[in-house]
Short mmCIF file of C-alpha atoms and ligand atoms in Angstrom, two decimals:
data_model
loop_
_atom_site.label_atom_id
_atom_site.label_comp_id
_atom_site.label_asym_id
_atom_site.label_seq_id
_atom_site.Cartn_x
_atom_site.Cartn_y
_atom_site.Cartn_z
CA MET S 1 13.47 -7.07 45.01
CA THR S 2 15.23 -9.92 43.20
CA LEU S 3 17.14 -8.81 40.13
CA THR S 4 19.30 -11.83 39.39
CA MET S 5 20.68 -11.34 35.88
CA GLY S 6 22.55 -13.76 33.64
CA ASP S 7 20.43 -16.73 32.67
CA SER S 8 18.97 -17.54 36.08
CA PRO S 9 15.28 -16.69 36.34
CA VAL S 10 14.69 -13.04 37.21
CA GLU S 11 11.82 -11.54 39.14
CA THR S 12 10.47 -8.08 38.43
CA HIS S 13 8.26 -5.96 40.64
CA LEU S 14 5.92 -3.04 40.28
CA PHE S 15 7.29 0.48 40.73
CA VAL S 16 5.11 2.83 42.74
CA ASN S 17 5.94 6.16 44.34
CA GLY S 18 9.71 5.84 43.98
CA GLU S 19 9.95 2.21 45.12
CA ALA S 20 9.97 -1.24 43.61
CA ARG S 21 7.47 -3.48 45.37
CA PRO S 22 5.73 -6.80 44.83
CA ALA S 23 2.13 -6.93 43.69
CA THR S 24 -0.56 -7.09 46.37
CA GLY S 25 -0.57 -10.61 47.79
CA ASN S 26 2.85 -11.28 46.19
CA ARG S 27 1.11 -12.48 43.05
CA ARG S 28 3.32 -13.08 40.04
CA TYR S 29 3.28 -14.95 36.75
CA ALA S 30 5.89 -16.85 34.74
CA LEU S 31 7.44 -15.97 31.39
CA HIS S 32 9.07 -18.65 29.22
CA ASN S 33 11.52 -18.51 26.33
CA PRO S 34 9.60 -18.72 23.02
CA ALA S 35 12.58 -20.46 21.39
CA ARG S 36 12.57 -23.08 24.19
CA PRO S 37 9.11 -22.95 25.77
CA GLU S 38 10.12 -25.27 28.61
CA GLU S 39 12.74 -22.75 29.79
CA LEU S 40 11.62 -20.37 32.55
CA VAL S 41 13.01 -16.88 32.00
CA GLY S 42 11.47 -15.24 35.03
CA HIS S 43 8.44 -13.98 36.90
CA ALA S 44 6.76 -10.59 36.65
CA ALA S 45 4.49 -9.07 39.28
CA ALA S 46 0.81 -9.75 38.65
CA GLY S 47 -0.71 -6.44 39.67
CA SER S 48 -4.32 -5.92 40.75
CA PRO S 49 -6.76 -3.01 40.43
CA GLU S 50 -5.60 -1.90 43.92
CA ASP S 51 -2.02 -1.73 42.64
CA VAL S 52 -3.18 0.32 39.68
CA ASP S 53 -4.97 2.70 42.02
CA ALA S 54 -1.82 3.11 44.14
CA ALA S 55 0.28 3.77 41.02
CA VAL S 56 -2.15 6.35 39.64
CA ARG S 57 -2.40 8.12 43.01
CA ALA S 58 1.41 8.24 43.26
CA ALA S 59 1.58 9.74 39.78
CA HIS S 60 -1.12 12.26 40.73
CA ALA S 61 0.80 13.26 43.87
CA GLY S 62 4.06 13.60 41.92
CA TYR S 63 2.46 15.67 39.18
CA PRO S 64 2.44 19.27 40.53
CA SER S 65 6.17 19.50 41.24
CA TRP S 66 7.15 17.73 38.00
CA ALA S 67 4.83 19.98 35.96
CA ALA S 68 6.32 23.05 37.68
CA LEU S 69 9.82 22.35 36.32
CA SER S 70 10.95 24.27 33.26
CA TYR S 71 11.40 22.47 29.95
CA ALA S 72 15.16 22.90 30.32
CA GLU S 73 15.07 21.19 33.72
CA ARG S 74 13.00 18.30 32.41
CA ALA S 75 15.31 18.03 29.41
CA ASP S 76 18.25 17.65 31.82
CA HIS S 77 16.46 14.76 33.52
CA LEU S 78 15.81 13.11 30.15
CA THR S 79 19.45 13.43 29.14
CA ARG S 80 20.60 11.94 32.46
CA ILE S 81 18.28 8.99 31.82
CA ALA S 82 19.66 8.52 28.30
CA ASP S 83 23.20 8.49 29.74
CA ALA S 84 22.25 6.04 32.48
CA LEU S 85 20.63 3.59 30.06
CA THR S 86 24.01 2.73 28.56
CA ALA S 87 26.39 3.69 31.41
CA ASP S 88 26.85 0.17 32.78
CA ALA S 89 27.92 -2.02 29.86
CA GLU S 90 27.52 -5.23 31.85
CA ASP S 91 23.99 -4.37 32.96
CA LEU S 92 23.08 -3.31 29.40
CA ALA S 93 24.35 -6.60 27.97
CA ALA S 94 22.48 -8.59 30.64
CA ARG S 95 19.22 -6.74 29.94
CA ALA S 96 19.60 -7.28 26.17
CA ARG S 97 20.17 -11.01 26.72
CA LEU S 98 17.19 -11.23 29.05
CA PHE S 99 15.09 -9.36 26.49
CA CYS S 100 16.12 -11.84 23.80
CA ARG S 101 15.24 -14.82 25.98
CA GLU S 102 11.83 -13.54 27.07
CA HIS S 103 10.86 -12.11 23.68
CA GLY S 104 12.45 -14.31 21.04
CA LYS S 105 13.80 -11.52 18.81
CA ILE S 106 17.45 -11.75 17.80
CA LEU S 107 20.02 -10.29 20.17
CA LYS S 108 21.18 -7.64 17.69
CA GLU S 109 17.66 -6.28 17.50
CA CYS S 110 17.36 -6.26 21.29
CA GLN S 111 20.50 -4.12 21.42
CA LEU S 112 19.13 -1.89 18.67
CA GLU S 113 15.91 -1.32 20.62
CA MET S 114 17.86 -0.41 23.75
CA ALA S 115 19.94 2.10 21.80
CA ARG S 116 16.84 3.54 20.15
CA LEU S 117 15.20 4.12 23.54
CA GLY S 118 18.13 6.29 24.68
CA ASP S 119 18.23 8.11 21.33
CA ARG S 120 14.56 9.00 21.67
CA PHE S 121 15.11 10.44 25.16
CA ARG S 122 17.89 12.66 23.76
CA LEU S 123 15.84 13.69 20.75
CA THR S 124 12.88 14.64 22.95
CA ALA S 125 15.14 16.68 25.25
CA SER S 126 16.34 18.64 22.22
CA TYR S 127 12.88 20.21 21.78
CA ALA S 128 13.16 22.19 25.07
CA ASP S 129 13.58 25.65 23.51
CA ARG S 130 10.81 25.18 20.97
CA LEU S 131 8.43 23.95 23.67
CA ALA S 132 9.23 26.92 25.90
CA THR S 133 8.20 29.39 23.21
CA ASP S 134 4.58 30.58 23.46
CA GLU S 135 2.71 31.91 20.46
CA HIS S 136 1.88 35.64 20.71
CA LEU S 137 -1.11 37.20 18.92
CA THR S 138 -1.49 40.95 18.92
CA GLY S 139 -4.84 42.73 18.60
CA PRO S 140 -7.20 43.78 17.38
CA PRO S 141 -9.42 42.29 18.54
CA PHE S 142 -7.36 41.14 21.58
CA ASP S 143 -3.83 40.51 22.71
CA THR S 144 -3.37 36.85 23.43
CA ILE S 145 -0.74 34.33 24.44
CA ILE S 146 -1.26 30.73 23.37
CA THR S 147 0.56 28.51 25.80
CA ARG S 148 0.21 24.82 26.67
CA GLN S 149 -0.38 22.84 29.85
CA PRO S 150 0.47 19.22 30.61
CA ARG S 151 -2.56 16.98 30.99
CA GLY S 152 -1.73 15.32 34.33
CA VAL S 153 -1.36 11.57 34.81
CA ALA S 154 -0.82 9.74 31.51
CA ALA S 155 -1.38 5.98 31.16
CA LEU S 156 1.12 4.52 28.70
CA ILE S 157 0.20 1.06 27.36
CA VAL S 158 2.87 -0.82 25.45
CA PRO S 159 2.65 -3.93 23.21
CA TRP S 160 5.10 -6.83 23.26
CA ASN S 161 6.54 -6.58 19.76
CA TRP S 162 8.90 -3.56 20.02
CA PRO S 163 8.41 -2.64 23.65
CA LEU S 164 11.49 -0.50 24.20
CA SER S 165 11.39 1.47 20.94
CA ILE S 166 7.69 2.06 21.48
CA LEU S 167 8.32 3.16 25.05
CA GLY S 168 10.75 5.64 23.51
CA ALA S 169 7.93 6.98 21.35
CA LYS S 170 5.72 7.91 24.31
CA LEU S 171 7.57 7.97 27.65
CA PRO S 172 10.13 10.77 27.12
CA GLN S 173 7.47 12.80 25.29
CA ALA S 174 4.95 12.45 28.15
CA LEU S 175 7.60 13.43 30.70
CA MET S 176 8.97 16.32 28.65
CA ALA S 177 5.44 17.70 28.29
CA GLY S 178 5.19 17.80 32.09
CA ASN S 179 3.04 14.74 32.79
CA THR S 180 3.67 11.97 35.28
CA VAL S 181 3.01 8.44 34.09
CA VAL S 182 1.82 4.94 34.85
CA VAL S 183 3.35 2.52 32.35
CA LYS S 184 1.81 -0.86 31.63
CA PRO S 185 4.20 -3.14 29.71
CA SER S 186 2.75 -6.13 27.87
CA SER S 187 2.53 -9.35 29.86
CA ASN S 188 4.24 -11.12 26.91
CA SER S 189 7.44 -9.09 27.28
CA ALA S 190 7.50 -7.65 30.77
CA LEU S 191 10.88 -8.46 32.28
CA ALA S 192 13.54 -6.44 30.41
CA PRO S 193 11.16 -3.50 29.81
CA THR S 194 10.27 -3.42 33.53
CA LEU S 195 13.91 -3.55 34.65
CA THR S 196 14.70 -0.75 32.20
CA LEU S 197 11.77 1.29 33.51
CA HIS S 198 12.94 0.80 37.10
CA LEU S 199 16.37 2.06 36.15
CA MET S 200 14.81 5.22 34.70
CA ALA S 201 12.24 5.69 37.46
CA ARG S 202 14.93 5.65 40.16
CA LEU S 203 16.55 8.69 38.56
CA LEU S 204 13.41 10.81 38.91
CA PRO S 205 11.44 12.13 41.89
CA PRO S 206 8.94 9.64 43.43
CA GLY S 207 5.70 9.33 41.50
CA VAL S 208 7.00 10.56 38.14
CA ILE S 209 7.35 7.09 36.57
CA ASN S 210 5.21 4.26 37.98
CA VAL S 211 5.00 0.76 36.52
CA VAL S 212 2.29 -1.89 36.76
CA THR S 213 2.54 -5.33 35.18
CA GLY S 214 0.04 -8.16 35.11
CA ALA S 215 -2.86 -9.54 33.13
CA ALA S 216 -4.58 -6.90 31.03
CA SER S 217 -7.91 -8.55 31.84
CA GLU S 218 -7.33 -7.67 35.51
CA ILE S 219 -5.62 -4.28 35.39
CA GLY S 220 -6.39 -2.80 31.95
CA ASP S 221 -9.82 -1.33 32.60
CA ALA S 222 -8.82 -0.19 36.09
CA LEU S 223 -6.06 1.90 34.53
CA VAL S 224 -7.94 3.29 31.54
CA THR S 225 -11.05 4.22 33.54
CA HIS S 226 -9.27 5.61 36.59
CA PRO S 227 -10.73 9.09 37.20
CA LEU S 228 -7.28 10.58 37.88
CA VAL S 229 -5.90 9.38 34.52
CA ARG S 230 -6.11 12.36 32.15
CA PHE S 231 -4.71 10.84 28.97
CA VAL S 232 -4.25 7.34 27.55
CA ASN S 233 -1.56 6.59 25.00
CA PHE S 234 -2.07 3.06 23.70
CA THR S 235 -0.09 1.02 21.19
CA GLY S 236 -1.43 -2.37 20.19
CA SER S 237 -4.03 -4.17 18.13
CA ASP S 238 -7.11 -2.49 16.67
CA THR S 239 -9.33 -4.91 18.61
CA VAL S 240 -7.96 -3.79 21.97
CA GLY S 241 -7.74 -0.18 20.70
CA ARG S 242 -11.51 -0.14 20.16
CA HIS S 243 -12.04 -1.43 23.69
CA ILE S 244 -9.67 1.19 25.17
CA MET S 245 -11.49 3.99 23.34
CA ALA S 246 -14.85 2.79 24.63
CA GLN S 247 -13.55 2.50 28.20
CA ALA S 248 -11.83 5.90 28.08
CA ALA S 249 -15.11 7.44 26.92
CA ARG S 250 -16.57 6.78 30.36
CA ASN S 251 -14.55 9.71 31.77
CA LEU S 252 -14.13 11.44 28.38
CA THR S 253 -10.41 10.75 28.73
CA PRO S 254 -8.58 11.61 25.50
CA VAL S 255 -6.67 8.81 23.79
CA THR S 256 -3.94 8.30 21.24
CA LEU S 257 -4.22 4.92 19.53
CA GLU S 258 -1.32 3.47 17.55
CA LEU S 259 -2.82 0.36 16.04
CA GLY S 260 -2.06 -2.35 13.53
CA GLY S 261 -1.38 -2.00 9.85
CA ASN S 262 -1.35 -3.90 6.59
CA ASP S 263 1.38 -1.90 4.88
CA ALA S 264 1.60 -1.96 1.12
CA ALA S 265 4.75 -1.41 -0.93
CA ILE S 266 4.57 -0.47 -4.61
CA ILE S 267 7.47 -1.61 -6.78
CA CYS S 268 7.31 0.49 -9.96
CA ALA S 269 8.47 -0.62 -13.39
CA ASP S 270 11.58 1.58 -13.11
CA ALA S 271 12.62 0.51 -9.58
CA HIS S 272 16.32 0.01 -9.01
CA LEU S 273 16.50 -3.60 -7.88
CA ASP S 274 19.85 -4.97 -6.78
CA ALA S 275 20.94 -7.17 -3.89
CA ASP S 276 20.84 -4.18 -1.51
CA ALA S 277 17.28 -3.32 -2.52
CA PHE S 278 16.17 -6.93 -1.96
CA GLN S 279 17.86 -6.95 1.43
CA ARG S 280 16.01 -3.73 2.39
CA MET S 281 12.76 -5.28 1.16
CA TYR S 282 13.50 -8.47 3.10
CA LEU S 283 14.21 -6.51 6.30
CA GLY S 284 11.09 -4.40 5.75
CA ALA S 285 8.97 -7.55 5.79
CA PHE S 286 10.82 -10.05 7.98
CA MET S 287 12.73 -8.06 10.60
CA SER S 288 11.58 -9.13 14.06
CA THR S 289 10.08 -12.23 12.41
CA GLY S 290 7.54 -9.92 10.75
CA GLN S 291 6.12 -8.81 14.11
CA ILE S 292 6.31 -5.08 13.47
CA CYS S 293 3.33 -2.76 13.03
CA MET S 294 5.16 -0.94 10.23
CA ALA S 295 6.38 -4.11 8.48
CA LEU S 296 5.80 -4.52 4.77
CA LYS S 297 2.74 -6.78 4.62
CA ARG S 298 1.58 -6.59 0.96
CA LEU S 299 4.01 -6.27 -1.91
CA TYR S 300 2.55 -4.93 -5.20
CA VAL S 301 4.97 -5.32 -8.10
CA HIS S 302 4.73 -4.02 -11.66
CA ARG S 303 4.10 -7.05 -13.88
CA SER S 304 7.32 -6.36 -15.87
CA ARG S 305 9.44 -6.81 -12.71
CA TYR S 306 7.39 -9.50 -10.99
CA ASP S 307 9.63 -12.53 -11.68
CA GLU S 308 12.74 -10.57 -10.77
CA VAL S 309 11.26 -9.51 -7.42
CA VAL S 310 10.06 -13.02 -6.62
CA GLU S 311 13.52 -14.45 -7.30
CA GLY S 312 15.44 -11.63 -5.56
CA LEU S 313 13.31 -11.78 -2.45
CA SER S 314 13.32 -15.58 -2.43
CA ALA S 315 17.13 -15.51 -2.43
CA ALA S 316 17.16 -13.03 0.49
CA CYS S 317 14.66 -15.16 2.45
CA ASP S 318 16.58 -18.32 1.73
CA ARG S 319 19.69 -16.88 3.37
CA ALA S 320 17.74 -16.38 6.62
CA VAL S 321 18.89 -18.66 9.43
CA VAL S 322 15.90 -19.50 11.62
CA GLY S 323 16.64 -20.38 15.24
CA ASP S 324 17.41 -19.17 18.75
CA GLY S 325 17.88 -15.39 18.74
CA LEU S 326 20.84 -15.67 21.14
CA LEU S 327 22.97 -17.33 18.47
CA ASP S 328 25.05 -15.02 16.27
CA GLU S 329 24.05 -16.77 13.07
CA THR S 330 20.28 -16.39 13.63
CA ARG S 331 18.38 -13.86 11.51
CA VAL S 332 14.81 -15.02 12.22
CA GLY S 333 13.87 -15.84 15.81
CA PRO S 334 10.67 -17.50 17.02
CA LEU S 335 7.30 -15.78 17.14
CA ASN S 336 6.81 -14.24 20.58
CA ASN S 337 4.04 -16.55 21.80
CA ALA S 338 2.01 -19.64 20.98
CA LYS S 339 -1.10 -17.63 20.08
CA GLN S 340 0.82 -15.52 17.56
CA LEU S 341 2.32 -18.66 16.02
CA GLU S 342 -1.16 -20.13 15.72
CA THR S 343 -2.48 -16.94 14.06
CA VAL S 344 0.31 -16.84 11.48
CA THR S 345 0.31 -20.55 10.66
CA GLY S 346 -3.50 -20.36 10.44
CA LEU S 347 -3.25 -17.67 7.75
CA ILE S 348 -0.63 -19.71 5.87
CA GLU S 349 -2.68 -22.91 6.10
CA GLU S 350 -5.83 -21.16 4.88
CA ALA S 351 -3.87 -19.86 1.87
CA ARG S 352 -2.43 -23.32 1.23
CA SER S 353 -5.82 -25.02 1.48
CA LYS S 354 -7.21 -22.57 -1.10
CA GLY S 355 -4.46 -23.39 -3.58
CA ALA S 356 -2.04 -20.48 -3.08
CA ASP S 357 1.45 -20.92 -4.50
CA LEU S 358 3.61 -20.70 -1.34
CA ARG S 359 7.39 -20.73 -0.98
CA GLU S 360 8.67 -21.61 2.49
CA LEU S 361 12.28 -20.48 2.67
CA GLY S 362 15.22 -20.14 5.03
CA HIS S 363 17.67 -22.44 6.71
CA VAL S 364 16.98 -24.32 9.96
CA PRO S 365 20.21 -25.52 11.61
CA ASP S 366 18.43 -27.17 14.55
CA PRO S 367 15.26 -28.99 13.42
CA ASP S 368 14.49 -30.26 16.95
CA LEU S 369 14.50 -26.72 18.30
CA TYR S 370 12.37 -25.60 15.33
CA ALA S 371 9.82 -28.30 16.10
CA THR S 372 9.44 -27.38 19.78
CA GLY S 373 9.81 -23.56 19.76
CA TYR S 374 7.33 -21.07 18.28
CA PHE S 375 9.08 -20.97 14.90
CA GLN S 376 7.86 -20.27 11.39
CA LYS S 377 10.20 -19.97 8.40
CA PRO S 378 9.70 -17.01 6.02
CA VAL S 379 6.88 -17.65 3.55
CA LEU S 380 6.23 -15.88 0.24
CA ALA S 381 2.76 -16.22 -1.29
CA LEU S 382 3.01 -15.77 -5.07
CA ASP S 383 0.12 -13.92 -6.72
CA PRO S 384 -2.43 -15.25 -4.22
CA ASP S 385 -6.18 -14.68 -4.35
CA PRO S 386 -6.42 -11.08 -3.00
CA THR S 387 -9.39 -11.99 -0.82
CA LEU S 388 -7.33 -14.41 1.30
CA LYS S 389 -6.86 -13.29 4.90
CA LEU S 390 -3.10 -13.56 4.30
CA VAL S 391 -3.57 -10.50 2.08
CA THR S 392 -6.40 -8.60 3.75
CA GLU S 393 -5.43 -9.00 7.42
CA GLU S 394 -2.34 -7.97 9.36
CA GLN S 395 -0.25 -11.18 9.42
CA PHE S 396 2.15 -9.96 12.12
CA GLY S 397 4.50 -12.79 11.23
CA PRO S 398 6.94 -13.99 8.55
CA ALA S 399 4.51 -14.32 5.62
CA LEU S 400 4.35 -11.93 2.67
CA PRO S 401 1.99 -11.93 -0.34
CA ILE S 402 3.49 -10.67 -3.64
CA LEU S 403 0.90 -9.42 -6.13
CA PRO S 404 1.43 -8.09 -9.68
CA PHE S 405 -0.15 -4.88 -11.08
CA GLU S 406 -0.34 -3.36 -14.58
CA THR S 407 -0.81 0.38 -13.96
CA GLU S 408 0.12 2.78 -11.17
CA ASP S 409 -3.54 3.76 -10.69
CA GLU S 410 -4.33 0.09 -10.13
CA ALA S 411 -1.45 -0.21 -7.63
CA ILE S 412 -2.64 2.83 -5.65
CA ALA S 413 -6.22 1.56 -5.61
CA LYS S 414 -5.12 -1.87 -4.36
CA ALA S 415 -2.74 -0.43 -1.76
CA ASN S 416 -5.49 1.86 -0.41
CA ASP S 417 -8.11 -0.89 -0.43
CA SER S 418 -7.64 -1.72 3.24
CA ARG S 419 -9.29 -0.74 6.50
CA PHE S 420 -5.75 -0.03 7.73
CA GLY S 421 -3.46 2.89 6.84
CA LEU S 422 -0.30 2.85 8.91
CA CYS S 423 2.75 2.95 6.60
CA SER S 424 3.52 2.30 2.94
CA SER S 425 6.40 2.57 0.49
CA VAL S 426 7.14 3.43 -3.13
CA TRP S 427 10.13 1.98 -4.97
CA THR S 428 11.20 3.84 -8.11
CA GLU S 429 14.19 5.65 -9.60
CA ASP S 430 12.08 8.67 -10.54
CA ARG S 431 11.81 11.50 -7.97
CA ASP S 432 8.51 12.90 -9.25
CA ARG S 433 6.88 9.50 -9.50
CA ALA S 434 8.02 8.71 -5.96
CA THR S 435 6.55 11.79 -4.34
CA THR S 436 3.40 11.86 -6.49
CA LEU S 437 2.55 8.25 -5.65
CA ALA S 438 3.51 8.70 -1.98
CA ARG S 439 1.04 11.59 -1.62
CA ARG S 440 -1.75 9.41 -3.02
CA LEU S 441 -1.23 6.64 -0.46
CA GLU S 442 -3.59 6.57 2.54
CA ALA S 443 -1.06 6.19 5.32
CA GLY S 444 0.57 8.05 8.20
CA TYR S 445 4.08 7.41 6.90
CA THR S 446 5.50 6.56 3.46
CA TYR S 447 9.07 5.42 2.83
CA LEU S 448 10.87 5.76 -0.50
CA ASN S 449 12.93 2.74 -1.66
CA ALA S 450 12.86 1.25 1.84
CA HIS S 451 10.29 0.12 4.39
CA GLY S 452 10.09 -0.13 8.17
CA PRO S 453 12.04 0.81 11.27
CA THR S 454 15.46 0.94 9.62
CA ALA S 455 14.20 3.83 7.44
CA GLN S 456 12.10 5.68 10.01
CA ASP S 457 12.91 9.25 11.04
CA SER S 458 12.04 9.65 14.74
CA ARG S 459 11.58 13.41 14.18
CA GLY S 460 8.57 12.69 11.94
CA PRO S 461 5.15 12.28 13.59
CA PHE S 462 4.20 8.60 13.49
CA GLY S 463 0.71 7.09 13.45
CA GLY S 464 -2.02 5.81 11.22
CA VAL S 465 -5.14 6.77 9.32
CA LYS S 466 -8.39 4.81 9.08
CA GLN S 467 -8.39 1.87 11.52
CA SER S 468 -4.64 2.13 12.12
CA GLY S 469 -5.31 4.68 14.79
CA LEU S 470 -5.78 8.19 16.09
CA GLY S 471 -3.17 10.81 16.90
CA ARG S 472 0.60 10.80 16.49
CA ASN S 473 3.63 9.75 18.51
CA LEU S 474 7.19 10.98 18.00
CA GLY S 475 8.53 14.33 16.80
CA TYR S 476 7.28 17.65 18.19
CA GLU S 477 3.67 16.57 17.63
CA GLY S 478 4.35 13.50 19.75
CA ILE S 479 5.20 15.76 22.70
CA ILE S 480 2.38 18.28 22.44
CA GLN S 481 -0.24 15.50 22.25
CA PHE S 482 0.46 15.22 25.99
CA GLN S 483 -0.61 18.84 26.51
CA SER S 484 -3.69 21.03 26.07
CA SER S 485 -3.45 24.46 24.55
CA HIS S 486 -4.29 27.34 26.88
CA SER S 487 -5.09 30.82 25.57
CA ILE S 488 -4.65 33.88 27.80
CA SER S 489 -6.03 37.23 26.61
CA GLY S 490 -5.51 40.60 28.32
CA PRO S 491 -3.81 43.96 28.06
CA ALA S 492 -0.73 43.90 25.85
CA CYS S 493 1.43 45.55 28.55
CA TRP S 494 0.70 42.62 30.89
CA LEU S 495 1.12 39.88 28.34
CA PHE S 496 4.13 41.24 26.47
CA PRO S 497 5.94 43.38 29.07
CA ASN S 498 9.12 43.68 26.97
P1 NAD P 501 -2.60 -6.01 22.13
O1 NAD P 501 -3.60 -5.06 21.61
O2 NAD P 501 -3.02 -7.38 22.43
O3 NAD P 501 -1.96 -5.44 23.50
C1 NAD P 501 -1.33 -4.18 23.55
C2 NAD P 501 -1.24 -3.76 25.00
O4 NAD P 501 -2.55 -3.54 25.51
C3 NAD P 501 -0.60 -4.80 25.93
O5 NAD P 501 0.14 -4.15 26.94
C4 NAD P 501 -1.82 -5.47 26.53
O6 NAD P 501 -1.56 -6.09 27.77
C5 NAD P 501 -2.73 -4.26 26.70
N1 NAD P 501 -4.15 -4.54 26.88
C6 NAD P 501 -4.87 -5.59 26.41
N2 NAD P 501 -6.16 -5.48 26.82
C7 NAD P 501 -6.24 -4.32 27.53
C8 NAD P 501 -7.29 -3.66 28.21
N3 NAD P 501 -8.53 -4.16 28.26
N4 NAD P 501 -7.02 -2.50 28.84
C9 NAD P 501 -5.77 -1.97 28.82
N5 NAD P 501 -4.72 -2.57 28.21
C10 NAD P 501 -4.96 -3.73 27.56
O7 NAD P 501 -1.38 -5.96 21.11
P2 NAD P 501 -0.06 -6.84 21.10
O8 NAD P 501 -0.44 -8.23 20.68
O9 NAD P 501 0.69 -6.63 22.36
O10 NAD P 501 0.77 -6.12 19.92
C11 NAD P 501 0.59 -6.40 18.58
C12 NAD P 501 -0.33 -5.39 17.93
O11 NAD P 501 0.13 -4.09 18.20
C13 NAD P 501 -0.33 -5.51 16.41
O12 NAD P 501 -1.63 -5.31 15.93
C14 NAD P 501 0.57 -4.37 15.97
O13 NAD P 501 0.35 -3.91 14.67
C15 NAD P 501 0.22 -3.34 16.98
N6 NAD P 501 1.30 -2.36 17.07
C16 NAD P 501 1.08 -1.09 16.58
C17 NAD P 501 2.11 -0.16 16.60
C18 NAD P 501 1.94 1.25 16.06
O14 NAD P 501 2.77 2.11 16.36
N7 NAD P 501 0.92 1.52 15.28
C19 NAD P 501 3.35 -0.51 17.12
C20 NAD P 501 3.53 -1.80 17.59
C21 NAD P 501 2.48 -2.71 17.58
#
C-alpha cells in the first residue's frame, strides 16, 4: 500500500477483511485538483463487482461476532476511533490538505469536516444506555418485550460534497446498531475519505468496516443488489436515489435515501438584519461553494426588506475571495468537478439569456487560476422569473435567487411549491411567528435565523420529505434505522425475572 502524504500523489486501496489491498487487476483511476485540473492528486483503486463481492462476504463473516458485542462494548470501539482520528496531528493535517486538493473546498472546511466526523462517533457512542433498554409491555393480553436486532451487512454510499460529515451521519450509527459495513465513497472525492476509513477499519476486527472505491457504473449495482446486503443507506442526488431504490427492490432490501434539496428561507418583515445575520445568510448559501444539500437555495424576502437584504447579502458576497482552497485568504473554492461547473454555469446562463438581473460578486486575486480551474464567483439573481431552473432546481453551486413576497401565506406557499423538502429556515424576531411558520414548512429540518450545517444539531434526526428522500440519519432515530424491532411474548416470570 502506498500512502505517500504531503503533496506527492497518493494511492489508496480497497479495504477488505481487515486488510488494504489493490483492486482486482491492480486497476486504479486518477483524481486531479479542481483548482488546478492539470495537477494529479492521486490514484484510487478502481474496484470491480468481484471486489464488491469479496467486501460484502467479509462483512457477512464479521457480522455475528460484532453483533454479539454489547452496546457498551461497541461504544468503546467508537470512542477509540474518535480518539484515533485526531491523535496524530501531522497525519490529520496531511489528510486535511489532501482532502482540500482532491475536493476543492477550503482547508478550514476540510478541518471542520474531520472534526465533525469524530464528534459524531462520540455522540453515537453516548446512546449506549438508551439502546440497551428494551421496552416492556405487561398483559393482558400478553407479556411482551420489544427489543431490536441489527440488520446485518449495511451498504453505505457517500456523495462527494461533504463526504466525511456524511460518513459521520451513517457509519458510527450502523456500527453502534451492530451491523458490519461496506462503504462506497464517491469517485469524485475518494482519497482522503478512503485513508480516513482505513485508519478506522484497522482499529476494528476484520470484516467490520470494508471499503470499495471505483466507478459507480461498475460497482454500484453489484453492491446494492448483493443478496447478503441487508440495508442500503444512500446519500446523493434524487436521480441516483431513484435508481438505488429500484435496484434494492430486487431483493426487497430496505433503503434510506438522503437526497437533494431546494431549501427555501423566509425573511419576515420583522427580521433582525445586521452584518452578523447577513454573514449567516451568506454562509447558509455559499459555504462549500454552495455544494451542500442543506444550503439555502431560494431566498424569499418580505417586500419591505427586499432592498436591504439584496444590499446586505451583496456586500457579504463581495467580500468573498475566490481561489485555491489551500490559501488562507480563500473563502470560495472551485466547484468539485467539471460537470458540476457546467451544471451551475448552465443555470446561470439560462437565467441571463432570459433577462434575469444577475449580480456576479466576489474578489478573484488570481484571474489565470480562475480561468483554468472549475471556479464560479457567487451570483445573486434579483427577483428572477420563478419558473427559471435557477429557482426550481437544486443549483448545488454558488448561485442564489432572491424573490420578494407580500404576505406570509404567500411565502409559505412559494417555499412549499417544490418537489423537494429537505431543509428550510425562518428569519424573524418574533418567537410565535418563527415556530408557527416553521411548522407549516414541508421539510425535514427548519432552522430559525440561520441556515445550513453551522446551525445543525447532530442529535436531531436529519432527512427530507417529498423527493428529498426517505428515512432519517443522525440522532437516536439514525441509529435504530439500522435495526429491526423484534417482539418476544411469553410468561411474565420468564421475560421479567426481577
Ligand atoms: P450522486 O447521486 O451522483 O452520487 C452519490 C453516490 O452514489 C456516489 O458515491 C456515487 O458514486 C454513487 N452512485 C452513483 N450511481 C450509483 C449506482 N448506480 N449504484 C450505487 N451507487 C451509485 O450525488 P453526488 O453528485 O455525489 O452528490 C450531490 C448530490 O447529493 C446532490 O443532489 C446533493 O443534494 C445530494 N446530497 C444530499 C444530502 C442529504 O443529506 N440529503 C447530503 C449531501 C448531498
